[in-house]
XYZ file of C-alpha atoms in Angstrom:
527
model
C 120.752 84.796 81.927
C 124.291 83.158 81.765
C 125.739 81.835 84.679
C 128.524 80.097 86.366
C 128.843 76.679 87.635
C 130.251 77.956 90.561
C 127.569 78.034 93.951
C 127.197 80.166 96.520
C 124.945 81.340 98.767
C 122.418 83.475 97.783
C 123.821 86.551 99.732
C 127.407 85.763 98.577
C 126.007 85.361 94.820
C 124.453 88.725 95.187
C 127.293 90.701 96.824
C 129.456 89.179 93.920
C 126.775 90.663 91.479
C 126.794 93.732 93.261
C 130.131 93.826 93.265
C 130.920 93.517 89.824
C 128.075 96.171 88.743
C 129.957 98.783 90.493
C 126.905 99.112 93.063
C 128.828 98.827 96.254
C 126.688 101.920 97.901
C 123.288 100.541 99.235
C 120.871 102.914 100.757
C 118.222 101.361 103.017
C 116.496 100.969 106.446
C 116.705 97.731 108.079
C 114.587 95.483 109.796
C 114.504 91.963 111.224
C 113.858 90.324 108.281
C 116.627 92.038 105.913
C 119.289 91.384 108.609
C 120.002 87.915 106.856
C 121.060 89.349 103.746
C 123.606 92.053 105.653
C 125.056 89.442 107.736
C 128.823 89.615 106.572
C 128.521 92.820 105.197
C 131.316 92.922 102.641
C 134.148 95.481 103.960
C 134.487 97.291 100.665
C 130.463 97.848 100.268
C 129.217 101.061 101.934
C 125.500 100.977 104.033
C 123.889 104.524 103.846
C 121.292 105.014 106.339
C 118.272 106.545 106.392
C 116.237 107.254 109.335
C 113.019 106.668 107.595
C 112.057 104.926 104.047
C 111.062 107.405 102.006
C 114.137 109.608 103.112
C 116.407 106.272 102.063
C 114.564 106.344 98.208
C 115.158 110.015 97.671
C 118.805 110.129 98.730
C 119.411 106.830 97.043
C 117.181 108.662 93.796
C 119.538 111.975 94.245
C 122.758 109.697 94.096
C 121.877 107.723 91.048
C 120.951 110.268 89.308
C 124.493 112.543 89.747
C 126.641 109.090 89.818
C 124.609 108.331 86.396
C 124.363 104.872 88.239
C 121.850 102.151 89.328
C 121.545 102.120 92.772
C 120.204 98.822 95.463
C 117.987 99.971 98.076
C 117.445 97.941 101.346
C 113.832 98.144 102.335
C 111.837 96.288 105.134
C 108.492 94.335 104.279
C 105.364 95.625 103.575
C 105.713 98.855 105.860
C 108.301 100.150 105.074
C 107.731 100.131 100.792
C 104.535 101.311 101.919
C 106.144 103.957 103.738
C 108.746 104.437 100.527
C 105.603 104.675 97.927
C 105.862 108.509 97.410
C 109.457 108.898 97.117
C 108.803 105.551 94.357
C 106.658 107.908 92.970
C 108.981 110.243 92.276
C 111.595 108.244 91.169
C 109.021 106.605 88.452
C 108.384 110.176 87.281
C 112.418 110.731 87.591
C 112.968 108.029 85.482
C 115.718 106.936 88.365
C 117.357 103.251 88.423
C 116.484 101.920 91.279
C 116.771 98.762 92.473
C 114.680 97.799 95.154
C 115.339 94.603 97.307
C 112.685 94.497 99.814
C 112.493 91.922 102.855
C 109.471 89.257 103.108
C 108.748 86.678 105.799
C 110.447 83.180 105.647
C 109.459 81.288 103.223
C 108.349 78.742 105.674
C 105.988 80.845 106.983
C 104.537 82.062 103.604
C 101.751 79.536 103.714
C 100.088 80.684 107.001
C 99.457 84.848 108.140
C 103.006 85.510 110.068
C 103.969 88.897 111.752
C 105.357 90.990 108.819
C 103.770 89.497 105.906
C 103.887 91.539 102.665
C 100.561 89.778 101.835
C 100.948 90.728 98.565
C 104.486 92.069 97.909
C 104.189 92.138 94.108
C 101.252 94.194 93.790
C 101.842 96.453 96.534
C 104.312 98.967 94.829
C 102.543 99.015 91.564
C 102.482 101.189 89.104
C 105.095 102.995 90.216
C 107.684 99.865 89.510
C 108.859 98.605 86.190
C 108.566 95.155 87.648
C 108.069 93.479 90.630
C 109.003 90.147 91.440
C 109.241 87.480 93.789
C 111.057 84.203 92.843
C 109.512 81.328 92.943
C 113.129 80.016 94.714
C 115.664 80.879 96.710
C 117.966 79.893 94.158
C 116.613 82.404 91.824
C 117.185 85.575 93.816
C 120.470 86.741 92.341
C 119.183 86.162 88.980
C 116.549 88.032 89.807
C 118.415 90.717 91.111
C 120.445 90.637 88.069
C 117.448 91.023 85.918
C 116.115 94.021 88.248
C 119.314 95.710 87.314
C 119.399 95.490 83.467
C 115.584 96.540 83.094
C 116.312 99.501 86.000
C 118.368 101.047 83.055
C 116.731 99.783 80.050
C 115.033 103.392 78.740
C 113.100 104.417 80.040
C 114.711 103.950 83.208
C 112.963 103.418 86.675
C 112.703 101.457 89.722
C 112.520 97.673 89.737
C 111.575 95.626 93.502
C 112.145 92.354 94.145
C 110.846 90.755 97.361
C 113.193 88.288 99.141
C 112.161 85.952 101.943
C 114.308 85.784 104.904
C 115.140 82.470 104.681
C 116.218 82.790 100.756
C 119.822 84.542 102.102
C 121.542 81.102 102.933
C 120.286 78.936 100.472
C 122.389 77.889 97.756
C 122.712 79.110 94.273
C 124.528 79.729 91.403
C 127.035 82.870 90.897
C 125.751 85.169 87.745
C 128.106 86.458 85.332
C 127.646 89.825 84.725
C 126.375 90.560 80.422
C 126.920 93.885 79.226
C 123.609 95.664 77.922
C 122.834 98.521 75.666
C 120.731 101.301 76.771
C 120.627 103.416 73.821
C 117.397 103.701 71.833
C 118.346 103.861 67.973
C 116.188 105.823 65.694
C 113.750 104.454 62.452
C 116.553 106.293 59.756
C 113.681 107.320 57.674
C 111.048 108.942 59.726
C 113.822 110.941 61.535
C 114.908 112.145 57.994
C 111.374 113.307 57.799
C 111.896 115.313 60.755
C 115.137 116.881 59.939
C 113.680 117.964 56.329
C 110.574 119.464 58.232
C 112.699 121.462 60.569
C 115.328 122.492 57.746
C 111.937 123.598 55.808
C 110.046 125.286 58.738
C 110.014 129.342 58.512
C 109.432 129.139 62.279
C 110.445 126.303 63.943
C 110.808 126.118 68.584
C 112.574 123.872 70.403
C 111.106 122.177 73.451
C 113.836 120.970 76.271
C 112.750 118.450 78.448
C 114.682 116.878 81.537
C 115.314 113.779 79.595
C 117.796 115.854 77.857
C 119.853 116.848 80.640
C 119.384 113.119 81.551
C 120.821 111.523 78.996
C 124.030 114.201 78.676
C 122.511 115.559 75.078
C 122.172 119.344 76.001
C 125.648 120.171 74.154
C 123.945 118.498 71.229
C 120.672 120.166 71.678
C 122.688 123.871 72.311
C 124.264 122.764 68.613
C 121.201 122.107 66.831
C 119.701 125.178 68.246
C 122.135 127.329 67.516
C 122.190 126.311 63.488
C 118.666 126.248 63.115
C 118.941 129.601 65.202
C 115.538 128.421 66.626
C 114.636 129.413 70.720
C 114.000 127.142 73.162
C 111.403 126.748 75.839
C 111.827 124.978 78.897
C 108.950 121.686 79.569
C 106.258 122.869 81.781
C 107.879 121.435 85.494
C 110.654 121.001 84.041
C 113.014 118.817 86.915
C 116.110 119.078 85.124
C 118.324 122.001 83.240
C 117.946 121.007 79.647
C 119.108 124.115 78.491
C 121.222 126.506 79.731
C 119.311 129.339 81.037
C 121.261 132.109 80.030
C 121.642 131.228 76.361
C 120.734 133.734 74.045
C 118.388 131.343 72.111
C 116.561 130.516 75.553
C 112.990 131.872 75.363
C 111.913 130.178 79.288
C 109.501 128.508 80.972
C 106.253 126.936 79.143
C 103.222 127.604 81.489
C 101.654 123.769 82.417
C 98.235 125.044 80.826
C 97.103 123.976 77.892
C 95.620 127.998 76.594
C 98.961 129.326 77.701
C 100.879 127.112 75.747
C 98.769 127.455 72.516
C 99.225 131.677 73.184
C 102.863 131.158 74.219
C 103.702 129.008 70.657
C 101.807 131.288 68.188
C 103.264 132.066 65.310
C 106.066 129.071 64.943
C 104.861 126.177 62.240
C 106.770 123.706 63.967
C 107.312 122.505 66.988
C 110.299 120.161 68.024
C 109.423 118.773 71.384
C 113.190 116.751 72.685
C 113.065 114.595 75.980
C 109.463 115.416 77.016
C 106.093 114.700 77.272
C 103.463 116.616 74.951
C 102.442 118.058 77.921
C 102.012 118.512 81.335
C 99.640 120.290 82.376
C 98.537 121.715 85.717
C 95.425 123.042 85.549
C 92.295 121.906 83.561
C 92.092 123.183 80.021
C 90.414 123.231 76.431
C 90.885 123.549 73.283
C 93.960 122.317 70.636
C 97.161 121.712 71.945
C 99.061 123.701 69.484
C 98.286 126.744 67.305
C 96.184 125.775 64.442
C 98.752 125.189 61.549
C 101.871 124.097 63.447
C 103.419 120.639 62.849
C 104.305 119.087 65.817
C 107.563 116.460 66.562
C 108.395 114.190 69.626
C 112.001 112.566 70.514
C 111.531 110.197 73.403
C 112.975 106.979 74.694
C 109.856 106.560 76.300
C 107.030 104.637 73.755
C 104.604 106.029 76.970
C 105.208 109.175 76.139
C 105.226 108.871 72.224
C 101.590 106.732 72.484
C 99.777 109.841 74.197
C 101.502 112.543 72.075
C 98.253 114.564 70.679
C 99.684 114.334 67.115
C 102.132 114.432 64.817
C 105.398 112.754 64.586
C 106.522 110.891 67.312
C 109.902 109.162 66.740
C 111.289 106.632 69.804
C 114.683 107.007 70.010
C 118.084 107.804 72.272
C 117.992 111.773 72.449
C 122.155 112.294 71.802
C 122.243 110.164 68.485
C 119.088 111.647 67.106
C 119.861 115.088 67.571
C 123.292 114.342 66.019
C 121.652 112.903 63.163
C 119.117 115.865 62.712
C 122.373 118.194 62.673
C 122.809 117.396 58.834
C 119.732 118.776 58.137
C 120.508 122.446 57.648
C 118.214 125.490 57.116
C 117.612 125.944 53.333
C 118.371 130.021 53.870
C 119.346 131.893 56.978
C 116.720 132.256 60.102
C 116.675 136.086 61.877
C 117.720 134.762 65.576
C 114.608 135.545 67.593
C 115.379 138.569 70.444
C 116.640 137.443 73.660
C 115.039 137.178 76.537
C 114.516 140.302 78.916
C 116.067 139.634 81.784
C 114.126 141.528 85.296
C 116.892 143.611 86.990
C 117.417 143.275 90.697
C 114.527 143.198 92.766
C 113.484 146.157 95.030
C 114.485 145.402 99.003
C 113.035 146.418 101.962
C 114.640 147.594 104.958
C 111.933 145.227 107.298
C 111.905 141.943 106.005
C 113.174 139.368 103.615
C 111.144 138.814 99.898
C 111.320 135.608 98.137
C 112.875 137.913 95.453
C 115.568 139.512 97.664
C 116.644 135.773 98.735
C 116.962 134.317 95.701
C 118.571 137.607 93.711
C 120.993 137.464 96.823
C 121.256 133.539 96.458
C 122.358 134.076 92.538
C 124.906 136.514 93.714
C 126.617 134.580 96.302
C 126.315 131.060 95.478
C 129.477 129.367 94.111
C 130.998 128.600 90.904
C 130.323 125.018 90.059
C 127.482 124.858 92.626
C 124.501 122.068 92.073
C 120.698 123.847 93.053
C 118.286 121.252 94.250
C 114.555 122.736 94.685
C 111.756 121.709 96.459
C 109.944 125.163 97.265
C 107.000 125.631 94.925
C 105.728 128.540 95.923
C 108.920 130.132 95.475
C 109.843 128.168 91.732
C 108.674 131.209 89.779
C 110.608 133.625 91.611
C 113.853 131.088 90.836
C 112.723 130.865 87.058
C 113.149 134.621 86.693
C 116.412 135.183 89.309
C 118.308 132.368 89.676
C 118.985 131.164 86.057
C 120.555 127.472 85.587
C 124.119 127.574 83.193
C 124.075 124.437 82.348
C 123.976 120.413 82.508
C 123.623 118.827 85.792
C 123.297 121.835 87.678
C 119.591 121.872 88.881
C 117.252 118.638 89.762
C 113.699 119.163 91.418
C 111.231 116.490 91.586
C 109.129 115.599 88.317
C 106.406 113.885 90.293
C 105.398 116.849 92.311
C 105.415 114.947 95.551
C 107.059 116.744 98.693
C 109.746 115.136 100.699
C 112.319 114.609 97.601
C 114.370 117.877 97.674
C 116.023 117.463 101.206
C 117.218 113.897 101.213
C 117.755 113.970 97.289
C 120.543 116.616 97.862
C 122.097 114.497 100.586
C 122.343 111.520 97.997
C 123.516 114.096 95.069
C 126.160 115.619 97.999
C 127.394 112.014 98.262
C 127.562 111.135 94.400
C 129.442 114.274 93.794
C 132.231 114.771 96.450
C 133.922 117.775 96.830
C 130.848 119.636 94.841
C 128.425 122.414 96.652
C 125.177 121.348 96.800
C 122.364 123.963 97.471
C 118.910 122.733 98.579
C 116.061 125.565 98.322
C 113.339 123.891 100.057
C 110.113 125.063 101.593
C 109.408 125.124 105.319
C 106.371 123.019 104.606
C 108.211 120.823 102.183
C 111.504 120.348 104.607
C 108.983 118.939 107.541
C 108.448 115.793 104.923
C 111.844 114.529 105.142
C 113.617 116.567 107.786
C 115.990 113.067 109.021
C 117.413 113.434 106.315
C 119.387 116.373 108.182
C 120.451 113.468 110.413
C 122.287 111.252 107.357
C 123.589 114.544 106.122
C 125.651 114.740 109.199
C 126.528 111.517 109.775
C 128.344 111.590 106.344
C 129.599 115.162 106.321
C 128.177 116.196 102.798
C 129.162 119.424 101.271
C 124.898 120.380 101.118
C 123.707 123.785 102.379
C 119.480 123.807 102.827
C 118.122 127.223 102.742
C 114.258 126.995 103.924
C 112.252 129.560 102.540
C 110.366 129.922 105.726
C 106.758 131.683 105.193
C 104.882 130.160 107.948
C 102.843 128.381 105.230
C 101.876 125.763 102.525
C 102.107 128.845 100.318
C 101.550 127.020 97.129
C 98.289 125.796 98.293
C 97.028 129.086 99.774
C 97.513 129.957 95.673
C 95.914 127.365 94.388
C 93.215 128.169 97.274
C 92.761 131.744 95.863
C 92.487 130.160 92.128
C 89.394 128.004 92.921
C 88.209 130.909 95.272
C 88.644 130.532 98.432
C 88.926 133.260 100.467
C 90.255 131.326 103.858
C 91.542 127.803 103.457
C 92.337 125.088 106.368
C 95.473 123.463 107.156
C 98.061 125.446 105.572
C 99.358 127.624 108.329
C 102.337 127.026 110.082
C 103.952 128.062 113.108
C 106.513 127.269 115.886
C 109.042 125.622 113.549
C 112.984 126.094 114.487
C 114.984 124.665 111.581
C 118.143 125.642 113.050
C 117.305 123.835 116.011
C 115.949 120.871 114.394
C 119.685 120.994 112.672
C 121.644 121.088 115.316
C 119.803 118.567 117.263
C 121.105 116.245 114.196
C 124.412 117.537 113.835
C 124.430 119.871 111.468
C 125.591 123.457 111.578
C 122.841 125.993 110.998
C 121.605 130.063 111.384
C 118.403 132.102 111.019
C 117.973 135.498 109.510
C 115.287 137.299 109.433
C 117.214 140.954 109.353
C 117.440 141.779 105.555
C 120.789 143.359 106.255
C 122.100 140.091 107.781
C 121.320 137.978 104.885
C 124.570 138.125 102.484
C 126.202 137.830 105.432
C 124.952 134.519 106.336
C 124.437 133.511 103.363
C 128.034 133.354 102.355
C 128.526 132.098 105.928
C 126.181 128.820 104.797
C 127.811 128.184 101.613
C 131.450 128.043 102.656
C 130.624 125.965 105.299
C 132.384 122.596 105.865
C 129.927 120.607 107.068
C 126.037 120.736 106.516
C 124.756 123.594 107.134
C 120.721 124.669 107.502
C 120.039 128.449 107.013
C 116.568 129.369 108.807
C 115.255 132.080 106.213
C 111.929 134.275 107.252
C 110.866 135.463 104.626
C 107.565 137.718 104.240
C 104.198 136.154 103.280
């Protein structure tokens, strides 16, 4: 780490850091022991607040990811990581960079059992950090920082903590020049060669999109190689991202995330090109091969994780934009017959009585508007989305990869923020919007262009399926009742309406995504 000769203290070194890193947006929730390091606060740095810790993670997640950005968070102690754990879940399974500064005791307390203690503040948000640190010094905070930073974005990119003392913020220590780092993952030349000659040789080859894709801005170059190879495309099972766009002639949809599906799904294609995703998730338990018996089987990932579990084949670690470039010189031998497109289901049938899942989201893909962003969190109403509500193109869809509820709300508040002037749609679940409903509260307080729509079913719907899967006939704990959304919105300061009348619902639909302000649409929908 190069630095200056020039000292500070440590909060001045960091807020220089900061500063010159562009990261002048901190998300956090304070507490006694971070109040050192905000003392001062710099004029031209912006505090985001978060009425509870895991809210703060996902909005801070949400904005990093549309700002394409690493982002500080501001966390207190031991409570409130612990407290923050499931939305660093997500953001581990996001790949999000996230740095995480989280407050400790003094340091002259360290030695005894003081109020607030992280006993163990490295250990505690493990394994769902890259690293987590806590310097041996005062003086080596901003490095440390510093160093959080670079490996946040070093692929594959993730969270990073460090724990600070209270007592470290005005100590001394040097200033840290800022080093410029490269985050791009080149290819082996040779083995990738391999791959393009086994995918200009297949009679049959599919593409596989994953999020990592959309994350690393490669779907034009994925569309290209597609398109010349004249190969569909399949969506990663859970897919949290739009690596493809959805209404592509060459996209074939949604892989199932079960391992028989997938092998039925695949039949009849000799290769497989899997690009920006694991070799695969999976749901449900399952048997048997992976793949149809016969078909070779590639992996492009920046993730040596994901290459060292992949069930066989050729996995090459590498930046996804380059490598697909690079595979573009390697064209079919003779002309592929494109494979038939996609049937599309028509609009759904509508009652006169009450609201279907279907009728919403048809309606929702008629009305929403051009340039909109669709963040989901409503699993029992995905599959209806997958068929209705099609994604066009790069950066238009996020959803959580980890599976963990809470993210959607407070993710589409940070995404809101990172992309002013931009509609931002949150489909969320009444279940699901109960996880991380404050976040209503920041989306007020900063006026964000975000309209929620809960999908309101009086019920953890998604578990009541899984119930009837494993056969059970009457599960516990996954009824719900009594829940006003619009009044929980307005109590915040947002805008917000019900519906329950199917006639009403264009109608306030249209009335929730021109709004100005935030806006929460209450929608009953039948169970």
């Amino acid at each position: 780490m190069t630095r200056t000769n020039e000292t500070a203290t440590v909060r001045e070194a960091v807020f220089d850091l900061l500063r010159a890193e562009g990261m002048t947006t901190i998300f956090g929730n304070p507490g006694s022991l971070e109040l050192p390091m905000l003392r001062d606060f710099p004029d031209d740095f912006r505090y985001v607040l978060g009425l509870q810790e895991s809210v703060v993670v996902a909005m801070a997640d949400g904005y990093a990811q549309a700002t394409h950005r690493p982002v500080l968070v501001n966390l207190h102690s031991a409570a409130g990581v612990g407290h923050a754990m499931g939305a660093l879940f997500t953001a581990h399974r996001n790949r999000t960079p996230l740095v995480v500064v989280a407050g400790q005791q003094a340091r002259s307390l360290l030695e005894g059992h003081p109020y607030l203690l992280s006993q163990d503040a490295t250990t505690l948000p493990r394994p769902y950090v890259k690293l987590s640190r806590e310097p041996a010094r005062a003086e080596d905070v901003p490095a440390a920082i510093a160093r959080a930073r670079y490996l946040a974005t070093a692929p594959p990119a993730g969270p990073v903590l460090v724990s600070v003392p209270s007592d470290d913020w005005d100590r001394t220590a040097d200033r840290v020049a800022v080093r410029l780092t490269s985050t791009t993952v080149a290819p082996d030349p040779a083995l990738l060669a391999r791959v393009g000659d086994a995918l200009a040789n297949a009679r049959s080859p599919v593409l596989i999109a994953g999020s990592g894709v959309d994350r690393e801005g490669a779907v034009p170059d994925l569309v290209a190689l597609a398109e010349a190879h004249r190969a569909p495309v399949w969506a990663e099972p859970m897919s949290h991202r739009c690596a493809f766009p959805e209404l592509h002639p060459l996209f074939a949809g949604f892989l199932p995330p079960v391992r028989e599906d997938i092998v039925r799904t695949l039949a009849g294609h000799d290769l497989v090109l899997s690009v920006g995703a694991p070799v695969f998730t999976y749901h449900v338990p399952g048997a048997g091969p992976h793949l149809p018996p016969g078909t070779d089987l590639h992996l492009l990932t920046d993730d040596p994780e994901q290459a060292s579990w992949c069930p066989g084949g050729t996995a090459v670690i590498t930046g996804l934009a380059p490598a697909l470039r690079m595979l573009g010189a390697h064209r079919p031998g003779s002309p592929r017959t494109p494979p038939p497109a996609r049937r599309r289901p028509g609009p759904p049938a509508r009652s006169t009585s009450r609201i279907t899942q279907a009728h919403l989201v048809h309606a929702l893909a008629e009305e929403r508007p051009e340039g909109c962003v669709l963040v989901e969190e409503a699993p029992g109403t995905r599959p209806v989305m997958c068929e209705l509500l099609p994604n066009l193109g790069p950066e238009t869809f996020y959803t959580t990869a980890s599976g963990a509820l809470g993210h959607g709300l407070p993710a589409a508040v940070g995404i809101a923020l990172g992309r002013p002037g931009t509609r931002v749609v949150a489909v969320v679940g009444d279940g699901s919007a109960m996880y991380a409903v404050q976040a209503l509260w920041s989306a007020a307080q900063l006026g964000v262009a975000v309209t929620v729509i809960v999908v309101n079913n009086h019920r953890y719907a998604t578990v009541d399926g899984f119930a009837e899967r494993f056969g059970m006939a009457r599960p516990v704990g996954t009824a719900l009742g009594g829940l006003d959304f619009a009044a929980l919105a307005t109590a915040q300061g947002c805008a917000a309406g019900r519906v329950e009348n199917p006639a009403a619902l264009v109608p306030a639909l249209r009335t929730a995504l021109t709004s100005s302000c935030p806006y929460v649409l209450d929608v009953v929908v039948d169970r």
